[in-house]
């Protein structure tokens, strides 16, 4: 594992960046708004856990440090892209204030075990999204905005690379299937609820401005795309609930390896 930092120029980036499937493009825009709050929180939790890791699983320390470096790079580059989103879509401050408070509250009022399980829940989801984005939807990315597509390709390739770190830390410090699964469900509800509401905000503004064409053909195509997402995500999300689930069981595939190698020259 290593941290890589690409230079991506967002000066001409288009927020409606995924014309093949607008709603998923905006859902990922919603995630992008979340990440400069979520990823510093992940780093904070890992730092809080570090003394226990040093004592009980010192073999994980190096991974934890690289995980933190990668997440720090991710949220900084997302923050640059988010400037583009803020310039085009007013009203995001309310969402940002809300999520900032949520993560403050989690650190202040929840146990380290709960926070570690939240981090693991997010990382499990990141792994599924990475597999989908990097291995399944080349046809959607063909007409996508190149800067925003690259942001997600780089980010998700590193998410895939560090897929097991949060899981291993949780397993070493706070093992237990019920604990993991209970917080996993809470985590998905929190993450998806937030990103969905931000995505709705983007789409409402697009509609208000008359920027989205809606006809029967587009609606039919979006239904097909939606089914494709559901078919991919549902069984994988379910597998995470199983007692012996481990991200170690997901081997790195060629598209991810290629993407990572691109930044290693
Ligand atoms: Fe990340
Ligand atoms: Fe991550």
PDB file of C-alpha atoms and ligand atoms in Angstrom:
ATOM      1  CA  UNK A   1       0.000   0.000   0.000  1.00  0.00           C
ATOM      2  CA  UNK A   2       1.078   3.552  -0.603  1.00  0.00           C
ATOM      3  CA  UNK A   3      -0.493   7.020  -0.809  1.00  0.00           C
ATOM      4  CA  UNK A   4      -0.685   8.571  -4.277  1.00  0.00           C
ATOM      5  CA  UNK A   5      -1.707  12.129  -5.053  1.00  0.00           C
ATOM      6  CA  UNK A   6      -2.765  12.916  -8.621  1.00  0.00           C
ATOM      7  CA  UNK A   7      -3.094  16.458  -9.935  1.00  0.00           C
ATOM      8  CA  UNK A   8      -6.627  16.834 -11.244  1.00  0.00           C
ATOM      9  CA  UNK A   9      -7.746  20.085 -12.835  1.00  0.00           C
ATOM     10  CA  UNK A  10     -11.401  20.791 -11.983  1.00  0.00           C
ATOM     11  CA  UNK A  11     -11.529  24.241 -13.620  1.00  0.00           C
ATOM     12  CA  UNK A  12     -13.708  22.912 -16.453  1.00  0.00           C
ATOM     13  CA  UNK A  13     -15.416  20.140 -14.438  1.00  0.00           C
ATOM     14  CA  UNK A  14     -19.124  19.586 -15.067  1.00  0.00           C
ATOM     15  CA  UNK A  15     -21.199  18.697 -11.955  1.00  0.00           C
ATOM     16  CA  UNK A  16     -23.664  16.766 -14.113  1.00  0.00           C
ATOM     17  CA  UNK A  17     -20.699  14.623 -14.944  1.00  0.00           C
ATOM     18  CA  UNK A  18     -22.283  11.238 -15.651  1.00  0.00           C
ATOM     19  CA  UNK A  19     -24.705  11.785 -18.530  1.00  0.00           C
ATOM     20  CA  UNK A  20     -25.337   8.026 -18.892  1.00  0.00           C
ATOM     21  CA  UNK A  21     -26.999   8.010 -15.451  1.00  0.00           C
ATOM     22  CA  UNK A  22     -27.644  11.449 -13.940  1.00  0.00           C
ATOM     23  CA  UNK A  23     -29.069  10.238 -10.592  1.00  0.00           C
ATOM     24  CA  UNK A  24     -26.027   8.113  -9.747  1.00  0.00           C
ATOM     25  CA  UNK A  25     -23.776  11.020 -10.774  1.00  0.00           C
ATOM     26  CA  UNK A  26     -25.590  13.235  -8.268  1.00  0.00           C
ATOM     27  CA  UNK A  27     -25.537  10.523  -5.608  1.00  0.00           C
ATOM     28  CA  UNK A  28     -21.753  10.485  -5.931  1.00  0.00           C
ATOM     29  CA  UNK A  29     -21.768  14.298  -5.826  1.00  0.00           C
ATOM     30  CA  UNK A  30     -23.640  13.934  -2.525  1.00  0.00           C
ATOM     31  CA  UNK A  31     -20.921  11.538  -1.347  1.00  0.00           C
ATOM     32  CA  UNK A  32     -18.289  14.052  -2.417  1.00  0.00           C
ATOM     33  CA  UNK A  33     -19.905  16.666  -0.154  1.00  0.00           C
ATOM     34  CA  UNK A  34     -19.812  14.138   2.705  1.00  0.00           C
ATOM     35  CA  UNK A  35     -16.176  13.062   2.307  1.00  0.00           C
ATOM     36  CA  UNK A  36     -14.317  16.166   3.622  1.00  0.00           C
ATOM     37  CA  UNK A  37     -16.153  15.504   6.909  1.00  0.00           C
ATOM     38  CA  UNK A  38     -16.247  11.709   6.904  1.00  0.00           C
ATOM     39  CA  UNK A  39     -12.630  11.042   5.964  1.00  0.00           C
ATOM     40  CA  UNK A  40     -11.102  13.332   8.648  1.00  0.00           C
ATOM     41  CA  UNK A  41     -13.401  11.478  11.068  1.00  0.00           C
ATOM     42  CA  UNK A  42     -11.992   8.102   9.905  1.00  0.00           C
ATOM     43  CA  UNK A  43      -8.474   9.423  10.503  1.00  0.00           C
ATOM     44  CA  UNK A  44      -9.458  10.734  13.933  1.00  0.00           C
ATOM     45  CA  UNK A  45     -10.945   7.370  14.941  1.00  0.00           C
ATOM     46  CA  UNK A  46      -7.864   5.499  13.706  1.00  0.00           C
ATOM     47  CA  UNK A  47      -5.645   7.867  15.704  1.00  0.00           C
ATOM     48  CA  UNK A  48      -7.754   7.298  18.815  1.00  0.00           C
ATOM     49  CA  UNK A  49      -7.419   3.551  18.275  1.00  0.00           C
ATOM     50  CA  UNK A  50      -3.680   3.693  17.582  1.00  0.00           C
ATOM     51  CA  UNK A  51      -2.434   3.127  21.168  1.00  0.00           C
ATOM     52  CA  UNK A  52      -4.607  -0.015  21.451  1.00  0.00           C
ATOM     53  CA  UNK A  53      -3.461  -1.176  18.008  1.00  0.00           C
ATOM     54  CA  UNK A  54       0.175  -0.653  19.090  1.00  0.00           C
ATOM     55  CA  UNK A  55      -0.453  -2.817  22.124  1.00  0.00           C
ATOM     56  CA  UNK A  56      -2.669  -5.549  20.703  1.00  0.00           C
ATOM     57  CA  UNK A  57      -2.010  -5.706  16.953  1.00  0.00           C
ATOM     58  CA  UNK A  58       1.254  -3.858  16.203  1.00  0.00           C
ATOM     59  CA  UNK A  59       1.502  -5.609  12.819  1.00  0.00           C
ATOM     60  CA  UNK A  60      -1.370  -3.325  11.664  1.00  0.00           C
ATOM     61  CA  UNK A  61       0.293  -0.019  12.565  1.00  0.00           C
ATOM     62  CA  UNK A  62       1.946   0.551   9.209  1.00  0.00           C
ATOM     63  CA  UNK A  63      -1.314  -0.157   7.364  1.00  0.00           C
ATOM     64  CA  UNK A  64      -3.193   2.246   9.652  1.00  0.00           C
ATOM     65  CA  UNK A  65      -0.697   5.015   8.894  1.00  0.00           C
ATOM     66  CA  UNK A  66      -0.918   4.509   5.113  1.00  0.00           C
ATOM     67  CA  UNK A  67      -4.723   4.300   5.390  1.00  0.00           C
ATOM     68  CA  UNK A  68      -4.670   7.702   7.120  1.00  0.00           C
ATOM     69  CA  UNK A  69      -2.395   9.230   4.461  1.00  0.00           C
ATOM     70  CA  UNK A  70      -4.620   7.940   1.665  1.00  0.00           C
ATOM     71  CA  UNK A  71      -7.812   9.238   3.317  1.00  0.00           C
ATOM     72  CA  UNK A  72      -6.168  12.632   3.933  1.00  0.00           C
ATOM     73  CA  UNK A  73      -5.357  12.939   0.219  1.00  0.00           C
ATOM     74  CA  UNK A  74      -8.861  11.833  -0.753  1.00  0.00           C
ATOM     75  CA  UNK A  75     -10.754  14.459   1.200  1.00  0.00           C
ATOM     76  CA  UNK A  76      -8.445  17.269   0.063  1.00  0.00           C
ATOM     77  CA  UNK A  77      -9.006  16.514  -3.614  1.00  0.00           C
ATOM     78  CA  UNK A  78     -12.763  16.103  -3.047  1.00  0.00           C
ATOM     79  CA  UNK A  79     -12.794  19.480  -1.285  1.00  0.00           C
ATOM     80  CA  UNK A  80     -11.352  21.056  -4.460  1.00  0.00           C
ATOM     81  CA  UNK A  81     -14.069  19.489  -6.599  1.00  0.00           C
ATOM     82  CA  UNK A  82     -16.710  20.504  -4.036  1.00  0.00           C
ATOM     83  CA  UNK A  83     -15.897  24.157  -4.762  1.00  0.00           C
ATOM     84  CA  UNK A  84     -17.293  23.521  -8.254  1.00  0.00           C
ATOM     85  CA  UNK A  85     -20.441  22.002  -6.735  1.00  0.00           C
ATOM     86  CA  UNK A  86     -20.905  24.921  -4.316  1.00  0.00           C
ATOM     87  CA  UNK A  87     -20.506  27.473  -7.120  1.00  0.00           C
ATOM     88  CA  UNK A  88     -23.253  25.818  -9.170  1.00  0.00           C
ATOM     89  CA  UNK A  89     -25.593  24.650  -6.399  1.00  0.00           C
ATOM     90  CA  UNK A  90     -26.309  27.093  -3.554  1.00  0.00           C
ATOM     91  CA  UNK A  91     -27.688  25.774  -0.272  1.00  0.00           C
ATOM     92  CA  UNK A  92     -25.100  23.079   0.495  1.00  0.00           C
ATOM     93  CA  UNK A  93     -23.890  24.758   3.717  1.00  0.00           C
ATOM     94  CA  UNK A  94     -26.874  23.410   5.677  1.00  0.00           C
ATOM     95  CA  UNK A  95     -25.974  19.835   4.750  1.00  0.00           C
ATOM     96  CA  UNK A  96     -22.300  20.402   5.490  1.00  0.00           C
ATOM     97  CA  UNK A  97     -23.034  21.877   8.915  1.00  0.00           C
ATOM     98  CA  UNK A  98     -25.301  18.922   9.724  1.00  0.00           C
ATOM     99  CA  UNK A  99     -22.743  16.261   8.809  1.00  0.00           C
ATOM    100  CA  UNK A 100     -19.946  18.110  10.596  1.00  0.00           C
ATOM    101  CA  UNK A 101     -22.054  18.047  13.778  1.00  0.00           C
ATOM    102  CA  UNK A 102     -22.866  14.348  13.322  1.00  0.00           C
ATOM    103  CA  UNK A 103     -19.201  13.345  13.259  1.00  0.00           C
ATOM    104  CA  UNK A 104     -18.395  15.623  16.197  1.00  0.00           C
ATOM    105  CA  UNK A 105     -21.207  13.965  18.096  1.00  0.00           C
ATOM    106  CA  UNK A 106     -20.017  10.439  17.200  1.00  0.00           C
ATOM    107  CA  UNK A 107     -16.510  11.155  18.524  1.00  0.00           C
ATOM    108  CA  UNK A 108     -17.775  12.885  21.670  1.00  0.00           C
ATOM    109  CA  UNK A 109     -20.626  10.600  22.638  1.00  0.00           C
ATOM    110  CA  UNK A 110     -20.087   7.131  21.185  1.00  0.00           C
ATOM    111  CA  UNK A 111     -17.623   4.440  22.251  1.00  0.00           C
ATOM    112  CA  UNK A 112     -14.440   3.760  20.323  1.00  0.00           C
ATOM    113  CA  UNK A 113     -15.888   0.324  19.489  1.00  0.00           C
ATOM    114  CA  UNK A 114     -18.949   1.933  17.883  1.00  0.00           C
ATOM    115  CA  UNK A 115     -16.831   4.423  15.930  1.00  0.00           C
ATOM    116  CA  UNK A 116     -14.524   1.666  14.670  1.00  0.00           C
ATOM    117  CA  UNK A 117     -17.544  -0.328  13.502  1.00  0.00           C
ATOM    118  CA  UNK A 118     -18.912   2.767  11.714  1.00  0.00           C
ATOM    119  CA  UNK A 119     -15.544   3.179   9.938  1.00  0.00           C
ATOM    120  CA  UNK A 120     -15.619  -0.492   8.962  1.00  0.00           C
ATOM    121  CA  UNK A 121     -19.215  -0.141   7.703  1.00  0.00           C
ATOM    122  CA  UNK A 122     -18.202   2.738   5.466  1.00  0.00           C
ATOM    123  CA  UNK A 123     -15.136   0.903   4.183  1.00  0.00           C
ATOM    124  CA  UNK A 124     -17.205  -2.219   3.324  1.00  0.00           C
ATOM    125  CA  UNK A 125     -19.475  -0.036   1.246  1.00  0.00           C
ATOM    126  CA  UNK A 126     -16.455   1.669  -0.356  1.00  0.00           C
ATOM    127  CA  UNK A 127     -15.199  -1.721  -1.463  1.00  0.00           C
ATOM    128  CA  UNK A 128     -18.484  -2.602  -3.195  1.00  0.00           C
ATOM    129  CA  UNK A 129     -18.609   0.830  -4.840  1.00  0.00           C
ATOM    130  CA  UNK A 130     -14.983   0.415  -5.982  1.00  0.00           C
ATOM    131  CA  UNK A 131     -15.771  -2.933  -7.604  1.00  0.00           C
ATOM    132  CA  UNK A 132     -18.808  -1.454  -9.317  1.00  0.00           C
ATOM    133  CA  UNK A 133     -17.128   1.726 -10.495  1.00  0.00           C
ATOM    134  CA  UNK A 134     -13.815   0.253 -11.615  1.00  0.00           C
ATOM    135  CA  UNK A 135     -14.979  -3.050 -13.069  1.00  0.00           C
ATOM    136  CA  UNK A 136     -18.612  -2.776 -14.153  1.00  0.00           C
ATOM    137  CA  UNK A 137     -19.502   0.562 -15.697  1.00  0.00           C
ATOM    138  CA  UNK A 138     -16.927   1.421 -18.360  1.00  0.00           C
ATOM    139  CA  UNK A 139     -19.861   2.004 -20.731  1.00  0.00           C
ATOM    140  CA  UNK A 140     -21.253   4.713 -18.403  1.00  0.00           C
ATOM    141  CA  UNK A 141     -17.852   6.372 -18.007  1.00  0.00           C
ATOM    142  CA  UNK A 142     -17.151   6.669 -21.702  1.00  0.00           C
ATOM    143  CA  UNK A 143     -19.085   9.966 -22.008  1.00  0.00           C
ATOM    144  CA  UNK A 144     -18.355  11.151 -18.423  1.00  0.00           C
ATOM    145  CA  UNK A 145     -16.562  14.355 -17.403  1.00  0.00           C
ATOM    146  CA  UNK A 146     -12.895  13.262 -17.380  1.00  0.00           C
ATOM    147  CA  UNK A 147     -11.841  15.180 -14.234  1.00  0.00           C
ATOM    148  CA  UNK A 148     -14.693  13.917 -12.050  1.00  0.00           C
ATOM    149  CA  UNK A 149     -14.372  10.383 -13.424  1.00  0.00           C
ATOM    150  CA  UNK A 150     -10.656  10.411 -12.622  1.00  0.00           C
ATOM    151  CA  UNK A 151     -11.339  11.699  -9.097  1.00  0.00           C
ATOM    152  CA  UNK A 152     -13.522   8.651  -8.395  1.00  0.00           C
ATOM    153  CA  UNK A 153     -11.304   6.180 -10.248  1.00  0.00           C
ATOM    154  CA  UNK A 154      -8.241   7.197  -8.233  1.00  0.00           C
ATOM    155  CA  UNK A 155     -10.123   7.433  -4.944  1.00  0.00           C
ATOM    156  CA  UNK A 156     -11.934   4.119  -5.320  1.00  0.00           C
ATOM    157  CA  UNK A 157      -8.790   2.279  -6.451  1.00  0.00           C
ATOM    158  CA  UNK A 158      -7.151   3.289  -3.166  1.00  0.00           C
ATOM    159  CA  UNK A 159     -10.347   2.414  -1.280  1.00  0.00           C
ATOM    160  CA  UNK A 160     -10.007  -1.038  -2.805  1.00  0.00           C
ATOM    161  CA  UNK A 161      -6.337  -1.213  -1.875  1.00  0.00           C
ATOM    162  CA  UNK A 162      -6.946  -0.374   1.810  1.00  0.00           C
ATOM    163  CA  UNK A 163     -10.219  -2.363   1.940  1.00  0.00           C
ATOM    164  CA  UNK A 164      -9.195  -4.534   4.910  1.00  0.00           C
ATOM    165  CA  UNK A 165      -7.561  -2.009   7.250  1.00  0.00           C
ATOM    166  CA  UNK A 166     -10.638  -0.827   9.186  1.00  0.00           C
ATOM    167  CA  UNK A 167     -11.943  -4.411   9.268  1.00  0.00           C
ATOM    168  CA  UNK A 168      -8.670  -5.727  10.724  1.00  0.00           C
ATOM    169  CA  UNK A 169      -8.531  -2.970  13.356  1.00  0.00           C
ATOM    170  CA  UNK A 170     -12.142  -3.611  14.384  1.00  0.00           C
ATOM    171  CA  UNK A 171     -11.500  -7.335  14.494  1.00  0.00           C
ATOM    172  CA  UNK A 172      -8.390  -6.879  16.645  1.00  0.00           C
ATOM    173  CA  UNK A 173      -9.889  -4.405  19.133  1.00  0.00           C
ATOM    174  CA  UNK A 174     -13.667  -4.938  19.151  1.00  0.00           C
ATOM    175  CA  UNK A 175     -14.504  -8.296  17.555  1.00  0.00           C
ATOM    176  CA  UNK A 176     -18.030  -9.681  17.404  1.00  0.00           C
ATOM    177  CA  UNK A 177     -20.496 -10.315  14.608  1.00  0.00           C
ATOM    178  CA  UNK A 178     -23.554  -8.721  16.252  1.00  0.00           C
ATOM    179  CA  UNK A 179     -21.686  -5.518  17.120  1.00  0.00           C
ATOM    180  CA  UNK A 180     -20.327  -5.214  13.572  1.00  0.00           C
ATOM    181  CA  UNK A 181     -23.657  -5.919  11.876  1.00  0.00           C
ATOM    182  CA  UNK A 182     -25.754  -3.713  14.155  1.00  0.00           C
ATOM    183  CA  UNK A 183     -23.522  -0.692  13.545  1.00  0.00           C
ATOM    184  CA  UNK A 184     -23.215  -1.589   9.838  1.00  0.00           C
ATOM    185  CA  UNK A 185     -26.977  -1.199   9.396  1.00  0.00           C
ATOM    186  CA  UNK A 186     -26.932   2.101  11.305  1.00  0.00           C
ATOM    187  CA  UNK A 187     -23.969   3.294   9.213  1.00  0.00           C
ATOM    188  CA  UNK A 188     -25.599   2.523   5.856  1.00  0.00           C
ATOM    189  CA  UNK A 189     -28.770   4.309   6.950  1.00  0.00           C
ATOM    190  CA  UNK A 190     -26.776   7.370   8.011  1.00  0.00           C
ATOM    191  CA  UNK A 191     -24.555   7.499   4.914  1.00  0.00           C
ATOM    192  CA  UNK A 192     -27.220   6.708   2.357  1.00  0.00           C
ATOM    193  CA  UNK A 193     -29.813   8.963   4.011  1.00  0.00           C
ATOM    194  CA  UNK A 194     -27.439  11.909   3.873  1.00  0.00           C
ATOM    195  CA  UNK A 195     -26.103  11.418   0.338  1.00  0.00           C
ATOM    196  CA  UNK A 196     -29.612  10.771  -0.976  1.00  0.00           C
ATOM    197  CA  UNK A 197     -30.883  14.054   0.486  1.00  0.00           C
ATOM    198  CA  UNK A 198     -27.961  16.004  -0.988  1.00  0.00           C
ATOM    199  CA  UNK A 199     -28.527  14.289  -4.352  1.00  0.00           C
ATOM    200  CA  UNK A 200     -32.213  15.327  -4.185  1.00  0.00           C
ATOM    201  CA  UNK A 201     -31.072  18.911  -3.612  1.00  0.00           C
ATOM    202  CA  UNK A 202     -28.895  18.800  -6.750  1.00  0.00           C
ATOM    203  CA  UNK A 203     -31.675  17.252  -8.812  1.00  0.00           C
ATOM    204  CA  UNK A 204     -34.313  19.711  -7.559  1.00  0.00           C
ATOM    205  CA  UNK A 205     -32.124  22.640  -8.652  1.00  0.00           C
ATOM    206  CA  UNK A 206     -31.509  20.996 -12.053  1.00  0.00           C
ATOM    207  CA  UNK A 207     -35.268  20.578 -12.504  1.00  0.00           C
ATOM    208  CA  UNK A 208     -35.999  24.137 -11.381  1.00  0.00           C
ATOM    209  CA  UNK A 209     -33.558  25.433 -13.999  1.00  0.00           C
ATOM    210  CA  UNK A 210     -35.032  23.216 -16.691  1.00  0.00           C
ATOM    211  CA  UNK A 211     -31.686  21.499 -17.139  1.00  0.00           C
ATOM    212  CA  UNK A 212     -32.931  17.937 -17.151  1.00  0.00           C
ATOM    213  CA  UNK A 213     -34.801  16.581 -20.095  1.00  0.00           C
ATOM    214  CA  UNK A 214     -37.389  14.015 -19.054  1.00  0.00           C
ATOM    215  CA  UNK A 215     -39.018  11.790 -21.620  1.00  0.00           C
ATOM    216  CA  UNK A 216     -40.185   8.197 -21.738  1.00  0.00           C
ATOM    217  CA  UNK A 217     -36.940   6.969 -23.298  1.00  0.00           C
ATOM    218  CA  UNK A 218     -34.739   8.578 -20.609  1.00  0.00           C
ATOM    219  CA  UNK A 219     -36.986   7.255 -17.849  1.00  0.00           C
ATOM    220  CA  UNK A 220     -36.883   3.743 -19.281  1.00  0.00           C
ATOM    221  CA  UNK A 221     -33.077   3.883 -19.537  1.00  0.00           C
ATOM    222  CA  UNK A 222     -32.811   5.051 -15.943  1.00  0.00           C
ATOM    223  CA  UNK A 223     -35.017   2.201 -14.752  1.00  0.00           C
ATOM    224  CA  UNK A 224     -32.700  -0.260 -16.516  1.00  0.00           C
ATOM    225  CA  UNK A 225     -29.651   1.431 -14.926  1.00  0.00           C
ATOM    226  CA  UNK A 226     -31.303   1.308 -11.517  1.00  0.00           C
ATOM    227  CA  UNK A 227     -31.946  -2.440 -11.859  1.00  0.00           C
ATOM    228  CA  UNK A 228     -28.308  -2.930 -12.823  1.00  0.00           C
ATOM    229  CA  UNK A 229     -27.201  -1.111  -9.646  1.00  0.00           C
ATOM    230  CA  UNK A 230     -29.592  -3.113  -7.455  1.00  0.00           C
ATOM    231  CA  UNK A 231     -28.499  -6.443  -8.960  1.00  0.00           C
ATOM    232  CA  UNK A 232     -24.876  -5.567  -8.291  1.00  0.00           C
ATOM    233  CA  UNK A 233     -25.161  -4.035  -4.826  1.00  0.00           C
ATOM    234  CA  UNK A 234     -27.826  -6.126  -3.065  1.00  0.00           C
ATOM    235  CA  UNK A 235     -26.038  -9.510  -2.957  1.00  0.00           C
ATOM    236  CA  UNK A 236     -22.734  -7.828  -2.055  1.00  0.00           C
ATOM    237  CA  UNK A 237     -24.297  -5.728   0.709  1.00  0.00           C
ATOM    238  CA  UNK A 238     -25.947  -8.893   2.007  1.00  0.00           C
ATOM    239  CA  UNK A 239     -22.668 -10.829   1.985  1.00  0.00           C
ATOM    240  CA  UNK A 240     -21.193  -8.216   4.358  1.00  0.00           C
ATOM    241  CA  UNK A 241     -23.819  -9.230   6.928  1.00  0.00           C
ATOM    242  CA  UNK A 242     -22.543 -12.816   7.107  1.00  0.00           C
ATOM    243  CA  UNK A 243     -20.582 -13.784  10.243  1.00  0.00           C
ATOM    244  CA  UNK A 244     -17.427 -14.769   8.372  1.00  0.00           C
ATOM    245  CA  UNK A 245     -17.369 -11.867   5.925  1.00  0.00           C
ATOM    246  CA  UNK A 246     -13.876 -10.542   5.286  1.00  0.00           C
ATOM    247  CA  UNK A 247     -12.687  -7.966   2.742  1.00  0.00           C
ATOM    248  CA  UNK A 248      -9.548 -10.121   2.423  1.00  0.00           C
ATOM    249  CA  UNK A 249     -11.665 -12.487   0.352  1.00  0.00           C
ATOM    250  CA  UNK A 250     -11.955  -9.895  -2.446  1.00  0.00           C
ATOM    251  CA  UNK A 251      -8.831 -10.187  -4.612  1.00  0.00           C
ATOM    252  CA  UNK A 252      -7.551  -7.164  -6.509  1.00  0.00           C
ATOM    253  CA  UNK A 253      -8.507  -7.299 -10.181  1.00  0.00           C
ATOM    254  CA  UNK A 254      -6.586  -6.013 -13.165  1.00  0.00           C
ATOM    255  CA  UNK A 255      -8.532  -2.719 -13.693  1.00  0.00           C
ATOM    256  CA  UNK A 256      -7.766  -1.669 -10.095  1.00  0.00           C
ATOM    257  CA  UNK A 257      -4.111  -2.682 -10.381  1.00  0.00           C
ATOM    258  CA  UNK A 258      -3.773  -0.720 -13.635  1.00  0.00           C
ATOM    259  CA  UNK A 259      -5.390   2.360 -12.139  1.00  0.00           C
ATOM    260  CA  UNK A 260      -3.055   2.332  -9.113  1.00  0.00           C
ATOM    261  CA  UNK A 261       0.036   1.724 -11.256  1.00  0.00           C
ATOM    262  CA  UNK A 262      -0.800   4.818 -13.284  1.00  0.00           C
ATOM    263  CA  UNK A 263       0.163   7.022 -10.288  1.00  0.00           C
ATOM    264  CA  UNK A 264       3.246   5.099  -9.247  1.00  0.00           C
ATOM    265  CA  UNK A 265       5.680   6.118 -11.974  1.00  0.00           C
TER     266      UNK A 265
HETATM  267 FE1  LIG B   1     -11.174   7.576   0.914  1.00  0.00          FE
HETATM  268 FE1  LIG B   2     -11.302   4.293   2.877  1.00  0.00          FE
END
